[in-house]
N, CA and C atoms as an extended XYZ file, in Angstrom:
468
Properties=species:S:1:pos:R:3:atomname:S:1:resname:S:1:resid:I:1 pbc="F F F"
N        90.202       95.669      152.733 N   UNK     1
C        90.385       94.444      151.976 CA  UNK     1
C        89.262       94.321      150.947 C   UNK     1
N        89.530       93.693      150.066 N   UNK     2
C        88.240       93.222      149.322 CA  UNK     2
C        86.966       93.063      149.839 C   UNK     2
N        87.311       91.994      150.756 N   UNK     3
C        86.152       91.223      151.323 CA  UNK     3
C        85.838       92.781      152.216 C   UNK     3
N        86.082       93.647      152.669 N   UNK     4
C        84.939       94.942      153.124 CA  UNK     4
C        84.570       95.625      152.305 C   UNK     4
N        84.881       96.149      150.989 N   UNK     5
C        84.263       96.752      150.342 CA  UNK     5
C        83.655       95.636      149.695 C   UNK     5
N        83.147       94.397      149.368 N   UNK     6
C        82.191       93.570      148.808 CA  UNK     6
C        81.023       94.115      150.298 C   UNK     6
N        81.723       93.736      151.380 N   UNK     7
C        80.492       93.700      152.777 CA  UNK     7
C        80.184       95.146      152.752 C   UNK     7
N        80.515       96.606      152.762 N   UNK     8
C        79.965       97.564      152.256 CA  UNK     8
C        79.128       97.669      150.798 C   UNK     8
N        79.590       97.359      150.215 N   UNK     9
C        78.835       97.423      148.643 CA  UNK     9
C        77.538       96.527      148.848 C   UNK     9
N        77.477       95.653      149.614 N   UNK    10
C        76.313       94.802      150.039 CA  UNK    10
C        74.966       95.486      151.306 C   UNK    10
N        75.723       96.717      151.781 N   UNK    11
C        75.408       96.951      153.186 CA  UNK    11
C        74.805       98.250      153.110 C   UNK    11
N        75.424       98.747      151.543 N   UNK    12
C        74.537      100.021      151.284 CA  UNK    12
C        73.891      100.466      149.769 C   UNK    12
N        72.869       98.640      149.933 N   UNK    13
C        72.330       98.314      148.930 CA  UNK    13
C        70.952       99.669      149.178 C   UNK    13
N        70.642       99.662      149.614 N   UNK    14
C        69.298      100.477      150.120 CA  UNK    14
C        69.823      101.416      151.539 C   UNK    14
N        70.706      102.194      150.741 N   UNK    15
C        71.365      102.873      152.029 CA  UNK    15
C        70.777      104.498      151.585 C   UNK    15
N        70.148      105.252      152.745 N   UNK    16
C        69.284      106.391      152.331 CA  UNK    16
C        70.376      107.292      152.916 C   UNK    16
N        71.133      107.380      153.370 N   UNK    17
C        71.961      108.369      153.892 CA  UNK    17
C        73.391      107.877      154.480 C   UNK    17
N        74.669      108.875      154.551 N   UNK    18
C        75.419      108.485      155.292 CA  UNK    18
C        76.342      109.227      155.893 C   UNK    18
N        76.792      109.040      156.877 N   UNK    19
C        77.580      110.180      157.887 CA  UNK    19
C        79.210      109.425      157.909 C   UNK    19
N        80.218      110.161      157.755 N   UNK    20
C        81.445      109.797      157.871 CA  UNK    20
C        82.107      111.008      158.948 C   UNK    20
N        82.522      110.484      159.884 N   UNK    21
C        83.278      111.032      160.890 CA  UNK    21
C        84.952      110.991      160.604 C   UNK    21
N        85.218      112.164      160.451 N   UNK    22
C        87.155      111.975      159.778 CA  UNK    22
C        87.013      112.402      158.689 C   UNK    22
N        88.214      113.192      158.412 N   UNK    23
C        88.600      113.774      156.823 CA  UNK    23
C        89.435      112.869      156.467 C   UNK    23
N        90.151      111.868      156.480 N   UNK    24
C        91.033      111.512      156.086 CA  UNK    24
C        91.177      111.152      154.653 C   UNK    24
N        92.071      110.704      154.173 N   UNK    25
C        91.753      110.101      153.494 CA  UNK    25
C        90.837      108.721      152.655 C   UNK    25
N        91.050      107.740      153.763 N   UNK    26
C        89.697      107.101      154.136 CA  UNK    26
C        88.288      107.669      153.734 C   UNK    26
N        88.250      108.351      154.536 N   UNK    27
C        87.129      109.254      154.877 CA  UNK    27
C        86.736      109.228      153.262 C   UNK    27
N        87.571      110.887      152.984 N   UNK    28
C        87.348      110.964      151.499 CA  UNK    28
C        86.729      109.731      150.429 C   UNK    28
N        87.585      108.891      150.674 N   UNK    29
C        87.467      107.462      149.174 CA  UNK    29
C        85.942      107.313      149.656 C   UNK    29
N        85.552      106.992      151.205 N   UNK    30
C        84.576      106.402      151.416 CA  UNK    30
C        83.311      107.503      151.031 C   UNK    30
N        83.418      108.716      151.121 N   UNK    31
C        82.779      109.916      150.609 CA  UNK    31
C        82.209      109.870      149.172 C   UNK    31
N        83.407      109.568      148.592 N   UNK    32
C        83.307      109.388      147.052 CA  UNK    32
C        82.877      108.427      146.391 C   UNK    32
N        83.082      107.028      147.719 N   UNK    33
C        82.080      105.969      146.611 CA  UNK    33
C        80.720      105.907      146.909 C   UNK    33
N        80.515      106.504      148.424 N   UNK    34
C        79.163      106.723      148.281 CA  UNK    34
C        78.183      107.652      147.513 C   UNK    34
N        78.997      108.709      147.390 N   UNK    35
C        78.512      109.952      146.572 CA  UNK    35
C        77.935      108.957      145.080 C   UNK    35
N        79.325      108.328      144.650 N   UNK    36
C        79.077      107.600      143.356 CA  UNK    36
C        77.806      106.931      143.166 C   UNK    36
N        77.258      106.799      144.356 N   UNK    37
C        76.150      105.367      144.707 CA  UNK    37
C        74.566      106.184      144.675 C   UNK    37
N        74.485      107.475      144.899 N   UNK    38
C        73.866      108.321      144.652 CA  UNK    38
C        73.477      108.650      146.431 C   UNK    38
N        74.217      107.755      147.334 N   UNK    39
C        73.904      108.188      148.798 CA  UNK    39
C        74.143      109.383      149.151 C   UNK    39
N        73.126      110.338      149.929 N   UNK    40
C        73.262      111.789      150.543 CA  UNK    40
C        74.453      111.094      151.591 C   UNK    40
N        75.747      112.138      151.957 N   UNK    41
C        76.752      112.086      152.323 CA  UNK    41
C        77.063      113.323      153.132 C   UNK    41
N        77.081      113.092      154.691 N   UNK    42
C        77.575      114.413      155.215 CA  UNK    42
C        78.617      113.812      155.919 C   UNK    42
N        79.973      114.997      156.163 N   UNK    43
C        81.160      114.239      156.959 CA  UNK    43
C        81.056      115.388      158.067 C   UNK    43
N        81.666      114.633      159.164 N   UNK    44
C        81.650      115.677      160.348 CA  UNK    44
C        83.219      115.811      160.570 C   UNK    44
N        84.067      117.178      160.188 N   UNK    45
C        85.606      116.829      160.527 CA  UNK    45
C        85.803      118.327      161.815 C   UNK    45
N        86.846      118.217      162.586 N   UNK    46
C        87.059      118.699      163.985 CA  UNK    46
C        87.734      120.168      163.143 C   UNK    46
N        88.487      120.591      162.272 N   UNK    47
C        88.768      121.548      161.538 CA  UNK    47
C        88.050      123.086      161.189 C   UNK    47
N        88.385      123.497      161.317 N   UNK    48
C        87.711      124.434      160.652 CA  UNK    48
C        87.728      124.498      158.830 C   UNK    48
N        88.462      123.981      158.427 N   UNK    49
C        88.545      123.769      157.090 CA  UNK    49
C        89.742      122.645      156.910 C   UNK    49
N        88.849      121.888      155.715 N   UNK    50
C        89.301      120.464      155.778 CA  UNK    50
C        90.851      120.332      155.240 C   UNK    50
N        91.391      119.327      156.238 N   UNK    51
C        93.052      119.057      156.212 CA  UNK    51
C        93.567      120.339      156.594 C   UNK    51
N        93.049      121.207      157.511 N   UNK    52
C        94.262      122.748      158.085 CA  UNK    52
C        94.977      121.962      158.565 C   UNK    52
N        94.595      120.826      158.838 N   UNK    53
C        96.487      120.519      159.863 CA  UNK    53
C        97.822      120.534      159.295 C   UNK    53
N        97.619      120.206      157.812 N   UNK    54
C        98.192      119.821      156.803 CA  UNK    54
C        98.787      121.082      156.062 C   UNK    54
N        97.543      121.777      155.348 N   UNK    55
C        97.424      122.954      154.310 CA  UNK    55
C        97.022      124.343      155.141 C   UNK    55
N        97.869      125.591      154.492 N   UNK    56
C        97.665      126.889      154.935 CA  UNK    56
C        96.240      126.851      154.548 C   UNK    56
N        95.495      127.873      155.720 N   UNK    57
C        94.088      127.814      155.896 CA  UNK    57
C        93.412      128.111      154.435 C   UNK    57
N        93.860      129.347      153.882 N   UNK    58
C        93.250      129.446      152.508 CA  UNK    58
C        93.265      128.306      151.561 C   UNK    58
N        94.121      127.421      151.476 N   UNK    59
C        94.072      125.970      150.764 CA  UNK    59
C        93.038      125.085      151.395 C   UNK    59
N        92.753      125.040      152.521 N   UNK    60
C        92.212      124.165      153.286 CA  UNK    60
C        90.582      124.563      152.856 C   UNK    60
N        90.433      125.702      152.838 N   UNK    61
C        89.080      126.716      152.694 CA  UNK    61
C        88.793      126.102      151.251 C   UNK    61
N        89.744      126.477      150.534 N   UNK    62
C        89.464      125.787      149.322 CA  UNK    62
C        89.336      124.327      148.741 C   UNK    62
N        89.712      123.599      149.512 N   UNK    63
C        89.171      122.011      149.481 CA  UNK    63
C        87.693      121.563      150.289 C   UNK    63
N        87.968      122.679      151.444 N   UNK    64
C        86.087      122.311      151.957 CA  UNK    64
C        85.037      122.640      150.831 C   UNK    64
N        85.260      123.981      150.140 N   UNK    65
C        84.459      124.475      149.153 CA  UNK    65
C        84.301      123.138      148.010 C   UNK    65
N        85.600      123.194      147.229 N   UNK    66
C        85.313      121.956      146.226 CA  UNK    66
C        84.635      120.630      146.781 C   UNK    66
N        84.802      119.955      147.911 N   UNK    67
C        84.467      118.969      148.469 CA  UNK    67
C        83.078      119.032      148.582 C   UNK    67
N        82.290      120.740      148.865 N   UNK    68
C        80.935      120.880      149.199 CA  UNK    68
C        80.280      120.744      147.585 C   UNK    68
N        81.104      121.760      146.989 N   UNK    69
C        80.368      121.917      145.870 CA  UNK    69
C        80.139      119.975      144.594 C   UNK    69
N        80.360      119.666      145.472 N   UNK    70
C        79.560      117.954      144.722 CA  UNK    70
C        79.253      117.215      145.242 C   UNK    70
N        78.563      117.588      146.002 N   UNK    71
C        76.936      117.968      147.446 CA  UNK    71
C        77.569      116.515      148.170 C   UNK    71
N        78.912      116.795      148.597 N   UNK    72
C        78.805      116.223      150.127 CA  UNK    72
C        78.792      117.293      151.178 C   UNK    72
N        77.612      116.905      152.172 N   UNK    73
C        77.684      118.281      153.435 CA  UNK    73
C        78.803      118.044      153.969 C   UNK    73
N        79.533      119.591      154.223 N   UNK    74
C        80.527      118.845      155.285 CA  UNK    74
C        79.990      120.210      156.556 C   UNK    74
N        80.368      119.159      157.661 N   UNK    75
C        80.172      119.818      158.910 CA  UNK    75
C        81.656      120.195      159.905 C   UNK    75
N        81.635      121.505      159.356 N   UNK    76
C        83.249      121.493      160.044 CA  UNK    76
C        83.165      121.921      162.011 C   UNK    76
N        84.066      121.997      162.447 N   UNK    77
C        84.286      122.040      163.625 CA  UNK    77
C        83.372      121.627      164.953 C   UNK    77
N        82.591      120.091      164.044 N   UNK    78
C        81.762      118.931      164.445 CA  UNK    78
C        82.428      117.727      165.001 C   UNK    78
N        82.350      117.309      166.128 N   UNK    79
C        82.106      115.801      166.171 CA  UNK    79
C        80.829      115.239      166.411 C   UNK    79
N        81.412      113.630      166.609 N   UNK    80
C        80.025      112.969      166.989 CA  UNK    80
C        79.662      112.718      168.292 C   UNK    80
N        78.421      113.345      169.163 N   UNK    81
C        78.712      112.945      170.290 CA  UNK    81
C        77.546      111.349      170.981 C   UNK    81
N        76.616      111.113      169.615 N   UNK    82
C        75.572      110.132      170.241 CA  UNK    82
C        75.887      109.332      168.940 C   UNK    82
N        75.641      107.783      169.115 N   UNK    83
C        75.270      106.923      167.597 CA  UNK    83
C        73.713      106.295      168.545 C   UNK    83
N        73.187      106.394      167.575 N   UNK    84
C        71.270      106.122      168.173 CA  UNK    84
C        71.181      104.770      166.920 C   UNK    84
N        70.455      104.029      166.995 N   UNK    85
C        69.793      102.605      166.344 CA  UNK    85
C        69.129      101.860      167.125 C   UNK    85
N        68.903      100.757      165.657 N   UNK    86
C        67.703       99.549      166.920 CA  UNK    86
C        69.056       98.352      165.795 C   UNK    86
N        68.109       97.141      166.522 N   UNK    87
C        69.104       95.497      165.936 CA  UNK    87
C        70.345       95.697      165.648 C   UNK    87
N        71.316       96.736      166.665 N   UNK    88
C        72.864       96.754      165.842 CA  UNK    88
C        72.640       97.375      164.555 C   UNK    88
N        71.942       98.487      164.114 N   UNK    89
C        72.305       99.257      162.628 CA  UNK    89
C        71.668      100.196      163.194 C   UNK    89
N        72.299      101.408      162.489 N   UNK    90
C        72.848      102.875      163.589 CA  UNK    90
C        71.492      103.279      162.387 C   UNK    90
N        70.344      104.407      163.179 N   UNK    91
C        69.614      104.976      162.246 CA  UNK    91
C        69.602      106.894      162.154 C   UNK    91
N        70.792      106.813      163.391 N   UNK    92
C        70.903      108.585      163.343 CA  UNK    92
C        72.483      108.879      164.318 C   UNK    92
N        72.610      109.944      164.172 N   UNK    93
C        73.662      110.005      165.170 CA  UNK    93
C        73.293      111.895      165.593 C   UNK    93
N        73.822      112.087      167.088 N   UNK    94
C        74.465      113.438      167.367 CA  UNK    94
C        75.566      113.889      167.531 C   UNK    94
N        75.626      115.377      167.288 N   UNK    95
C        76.423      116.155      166.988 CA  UNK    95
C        76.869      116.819      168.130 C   UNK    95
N        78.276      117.324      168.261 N   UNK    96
C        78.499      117.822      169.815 CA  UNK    96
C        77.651      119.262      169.672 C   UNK    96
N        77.058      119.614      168.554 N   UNK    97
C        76.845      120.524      168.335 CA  UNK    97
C        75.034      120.202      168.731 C   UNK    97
N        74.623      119.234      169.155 N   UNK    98
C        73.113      118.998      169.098 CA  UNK    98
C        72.193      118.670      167.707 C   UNK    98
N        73.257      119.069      166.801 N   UNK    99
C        72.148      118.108      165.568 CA  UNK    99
C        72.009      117.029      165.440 C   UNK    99
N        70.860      116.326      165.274 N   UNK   100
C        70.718      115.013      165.005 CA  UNK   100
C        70.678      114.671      163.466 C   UNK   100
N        71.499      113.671      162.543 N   UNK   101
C        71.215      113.692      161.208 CA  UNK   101
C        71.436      112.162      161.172 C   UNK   101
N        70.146      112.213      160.226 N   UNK   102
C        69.835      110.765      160.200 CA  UNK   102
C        70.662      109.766      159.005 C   UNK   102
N        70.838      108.179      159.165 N   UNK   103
C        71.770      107.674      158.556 CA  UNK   103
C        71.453      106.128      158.517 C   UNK   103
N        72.020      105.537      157.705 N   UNK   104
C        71.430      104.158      157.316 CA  UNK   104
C        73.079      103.468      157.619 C   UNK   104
N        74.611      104.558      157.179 N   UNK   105
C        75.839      103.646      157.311 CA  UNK   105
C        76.473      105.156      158.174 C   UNK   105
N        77.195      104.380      158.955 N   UNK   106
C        78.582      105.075      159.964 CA  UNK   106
C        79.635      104.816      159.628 C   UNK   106
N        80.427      105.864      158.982 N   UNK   107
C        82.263      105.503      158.531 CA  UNK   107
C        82.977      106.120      159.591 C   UNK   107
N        83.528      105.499      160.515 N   UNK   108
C        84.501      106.367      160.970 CA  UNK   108
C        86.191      106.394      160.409 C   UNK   108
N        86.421      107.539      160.187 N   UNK   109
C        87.551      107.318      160.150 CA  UNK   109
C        88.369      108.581      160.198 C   UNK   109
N        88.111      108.998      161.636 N   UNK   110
C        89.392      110.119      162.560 CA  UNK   110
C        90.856      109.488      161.894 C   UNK   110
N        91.693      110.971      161.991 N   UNK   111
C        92.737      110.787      162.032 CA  UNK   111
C        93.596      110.767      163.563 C   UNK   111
N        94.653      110.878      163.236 N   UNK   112
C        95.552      111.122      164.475 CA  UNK   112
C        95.926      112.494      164.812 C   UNK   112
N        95.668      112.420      166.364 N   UNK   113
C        96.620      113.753      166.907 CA  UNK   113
C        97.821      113.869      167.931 C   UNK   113
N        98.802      114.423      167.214 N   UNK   114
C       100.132      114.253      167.716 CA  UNK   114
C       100.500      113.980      169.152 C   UNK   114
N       100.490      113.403      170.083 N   UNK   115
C       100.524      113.614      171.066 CA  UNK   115
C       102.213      114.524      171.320 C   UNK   115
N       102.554      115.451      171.148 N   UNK   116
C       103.817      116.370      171.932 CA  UNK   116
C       103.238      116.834      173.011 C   UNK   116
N       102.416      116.662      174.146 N   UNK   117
C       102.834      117.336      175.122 CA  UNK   117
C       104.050      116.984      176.283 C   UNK   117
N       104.449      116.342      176.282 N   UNK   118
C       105.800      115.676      176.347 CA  UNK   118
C       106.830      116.723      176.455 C   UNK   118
N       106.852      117.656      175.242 N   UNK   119
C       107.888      118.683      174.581 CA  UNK   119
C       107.293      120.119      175.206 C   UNK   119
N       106.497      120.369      175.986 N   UNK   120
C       105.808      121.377      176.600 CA  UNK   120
C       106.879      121.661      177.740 C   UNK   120
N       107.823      123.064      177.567 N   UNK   121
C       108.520      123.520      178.345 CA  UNK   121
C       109.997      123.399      177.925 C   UNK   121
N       109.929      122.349      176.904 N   UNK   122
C       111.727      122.155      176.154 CA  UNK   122
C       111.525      123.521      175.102 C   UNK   122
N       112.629      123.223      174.732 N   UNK   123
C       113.122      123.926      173.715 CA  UNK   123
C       112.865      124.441      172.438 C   UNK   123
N       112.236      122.996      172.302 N   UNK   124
C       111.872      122.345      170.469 CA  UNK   124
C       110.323      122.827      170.568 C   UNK   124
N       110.489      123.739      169.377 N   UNK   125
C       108.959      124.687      168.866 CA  UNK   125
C       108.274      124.090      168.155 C   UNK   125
N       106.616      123.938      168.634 N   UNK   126
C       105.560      123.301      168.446 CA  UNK   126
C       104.782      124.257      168.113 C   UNK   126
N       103.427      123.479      167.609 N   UNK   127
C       102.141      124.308      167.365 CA  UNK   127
C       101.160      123.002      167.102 C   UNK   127
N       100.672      122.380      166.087 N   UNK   128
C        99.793      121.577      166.167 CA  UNK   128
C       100.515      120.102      166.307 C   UNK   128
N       102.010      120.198      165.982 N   UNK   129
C       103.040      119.418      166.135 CA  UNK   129
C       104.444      120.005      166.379 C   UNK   129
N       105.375      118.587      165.713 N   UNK   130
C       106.662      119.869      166.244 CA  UNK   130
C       107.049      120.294      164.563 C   UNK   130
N       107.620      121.587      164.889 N   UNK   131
C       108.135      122.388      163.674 CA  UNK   131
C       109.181      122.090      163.268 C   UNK   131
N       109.292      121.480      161.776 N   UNK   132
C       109.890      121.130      161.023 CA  UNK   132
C       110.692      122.043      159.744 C   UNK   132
N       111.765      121.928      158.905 N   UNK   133
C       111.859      122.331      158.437 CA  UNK   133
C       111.684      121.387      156.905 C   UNK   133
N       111.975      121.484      155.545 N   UNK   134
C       111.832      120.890      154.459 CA  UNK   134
C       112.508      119.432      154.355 C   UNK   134
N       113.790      119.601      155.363 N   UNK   135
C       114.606      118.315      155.780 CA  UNK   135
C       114.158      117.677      156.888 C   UNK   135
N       112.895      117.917      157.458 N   UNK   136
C       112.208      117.529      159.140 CA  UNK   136
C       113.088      117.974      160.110 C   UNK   136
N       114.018      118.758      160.256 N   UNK   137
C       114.953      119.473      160.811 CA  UNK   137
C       114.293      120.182      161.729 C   UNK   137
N       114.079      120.148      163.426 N   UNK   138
C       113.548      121.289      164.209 CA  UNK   138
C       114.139      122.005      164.643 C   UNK   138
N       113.812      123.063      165.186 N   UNK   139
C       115.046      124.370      165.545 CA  UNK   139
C       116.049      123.943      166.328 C   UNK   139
N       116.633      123.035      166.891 N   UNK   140
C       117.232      122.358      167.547 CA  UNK   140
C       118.282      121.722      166.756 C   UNK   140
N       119.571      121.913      166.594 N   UNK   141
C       120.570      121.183      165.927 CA  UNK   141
C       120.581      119.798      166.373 C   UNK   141
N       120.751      118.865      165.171 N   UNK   142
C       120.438      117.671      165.515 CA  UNK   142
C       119.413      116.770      165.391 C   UNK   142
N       117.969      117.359      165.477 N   UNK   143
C       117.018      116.854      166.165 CA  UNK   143
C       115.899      116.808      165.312 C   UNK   143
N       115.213      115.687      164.655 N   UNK   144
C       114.794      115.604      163.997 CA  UNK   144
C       113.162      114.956      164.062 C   UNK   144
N       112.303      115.530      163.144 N   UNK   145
C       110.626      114.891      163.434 CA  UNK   145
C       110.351      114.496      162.401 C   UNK   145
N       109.593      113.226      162.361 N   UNK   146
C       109.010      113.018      161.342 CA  UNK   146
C       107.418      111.542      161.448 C   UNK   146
N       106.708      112.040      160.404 N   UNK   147
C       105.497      111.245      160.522 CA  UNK   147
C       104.739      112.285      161.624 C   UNK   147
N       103.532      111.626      161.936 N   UNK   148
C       102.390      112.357      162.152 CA  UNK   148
C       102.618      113.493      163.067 C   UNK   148
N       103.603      113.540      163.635 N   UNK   149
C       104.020      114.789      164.977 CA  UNK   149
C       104.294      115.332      164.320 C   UNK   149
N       104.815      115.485      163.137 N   UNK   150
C       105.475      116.272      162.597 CA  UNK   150
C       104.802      117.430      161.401 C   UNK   150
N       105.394      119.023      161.863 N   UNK   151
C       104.515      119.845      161.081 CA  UNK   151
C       105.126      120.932      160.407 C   UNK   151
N       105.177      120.805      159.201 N   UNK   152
C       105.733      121.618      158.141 CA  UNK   152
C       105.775      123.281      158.591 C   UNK   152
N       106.518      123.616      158.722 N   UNK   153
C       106.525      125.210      159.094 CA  UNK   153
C       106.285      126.152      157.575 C   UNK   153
N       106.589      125.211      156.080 N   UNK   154
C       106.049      125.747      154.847 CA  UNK   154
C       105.451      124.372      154.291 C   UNK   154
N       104.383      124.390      153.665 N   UNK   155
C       104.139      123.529      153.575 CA  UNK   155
C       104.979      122.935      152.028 C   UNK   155
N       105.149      122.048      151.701 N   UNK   156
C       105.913      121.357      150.591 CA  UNK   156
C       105.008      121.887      149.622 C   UNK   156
């Protein structure tokens, strides 16, 4: 809403660093207006290269690269496993990986993961979701996926 980006724009008046957890899109905007702000910006996303869930890995490779190269760190196949502060404002966080990197604002913003295990042992062919065709069509006559379970077998 407005009224949060006024309460962010207020919140990282004197903001020396910042960590965003999630690629999302979210993520991103919030990446970019901090970048704009001149805040050091590292994101921690669960991927090996940002949006594979989405994009064939070589595309994906190539958006972590552009994303790095206009110095946001990104930390791929990271989460967060500690948020550390004093008075309610976070001054570092850890990494499942054991790094500690220090921070003045916390964005989270994970995406979703499909829950199909449900479909474990049917018919209908999965992988990070269920397999779709260009019409969301799964190998299954009839039977159709769509929205976040759902995973492009080419991508559009």
């Amino acid at each position: 809403s407005k009224q949060d980006l006024e309460l962010l724009e207020e919140n990282t008046k004197n903001c020396r660093g910042a960590v965003i957890v999630g690629g999302g899109l979210i993520g991103v905007e919030l990446a970019e207006m901090l970048h704009t702000r001149k805040i050091p910006v590292t994101m921690l996303i669960r991927e090996t290269a940002f949006w594979q869930n989405a994009l064939p890995v070589k595309d994906a490779q190539f958006i972590s690269r552009h994303i790095e190269s206009h110095g946001i760190a990104l930390k791929h196949e990271t989460e967060i496993k500690q948020i550390s502060g004093t008075n309610g404002r976070v001054n570092s966080i850890e990494t499942t990986l054991g790094e500690e990197i220090g921070c003045d604002l916390l964005g989270i913003s994970v995406g979703v993961k499909p829950n199909i295990d449900f479909l474990k042992g049917s018919e209908i062919e999965t992988d990070r979701g269920i397999l779709v065709d260009p019409f969301l069509k799964t190998n299954i006559r009839d039977v159709y996926a769509i929205g976040d379970c759902a995973q492009h077998r080419e991508p559009v």
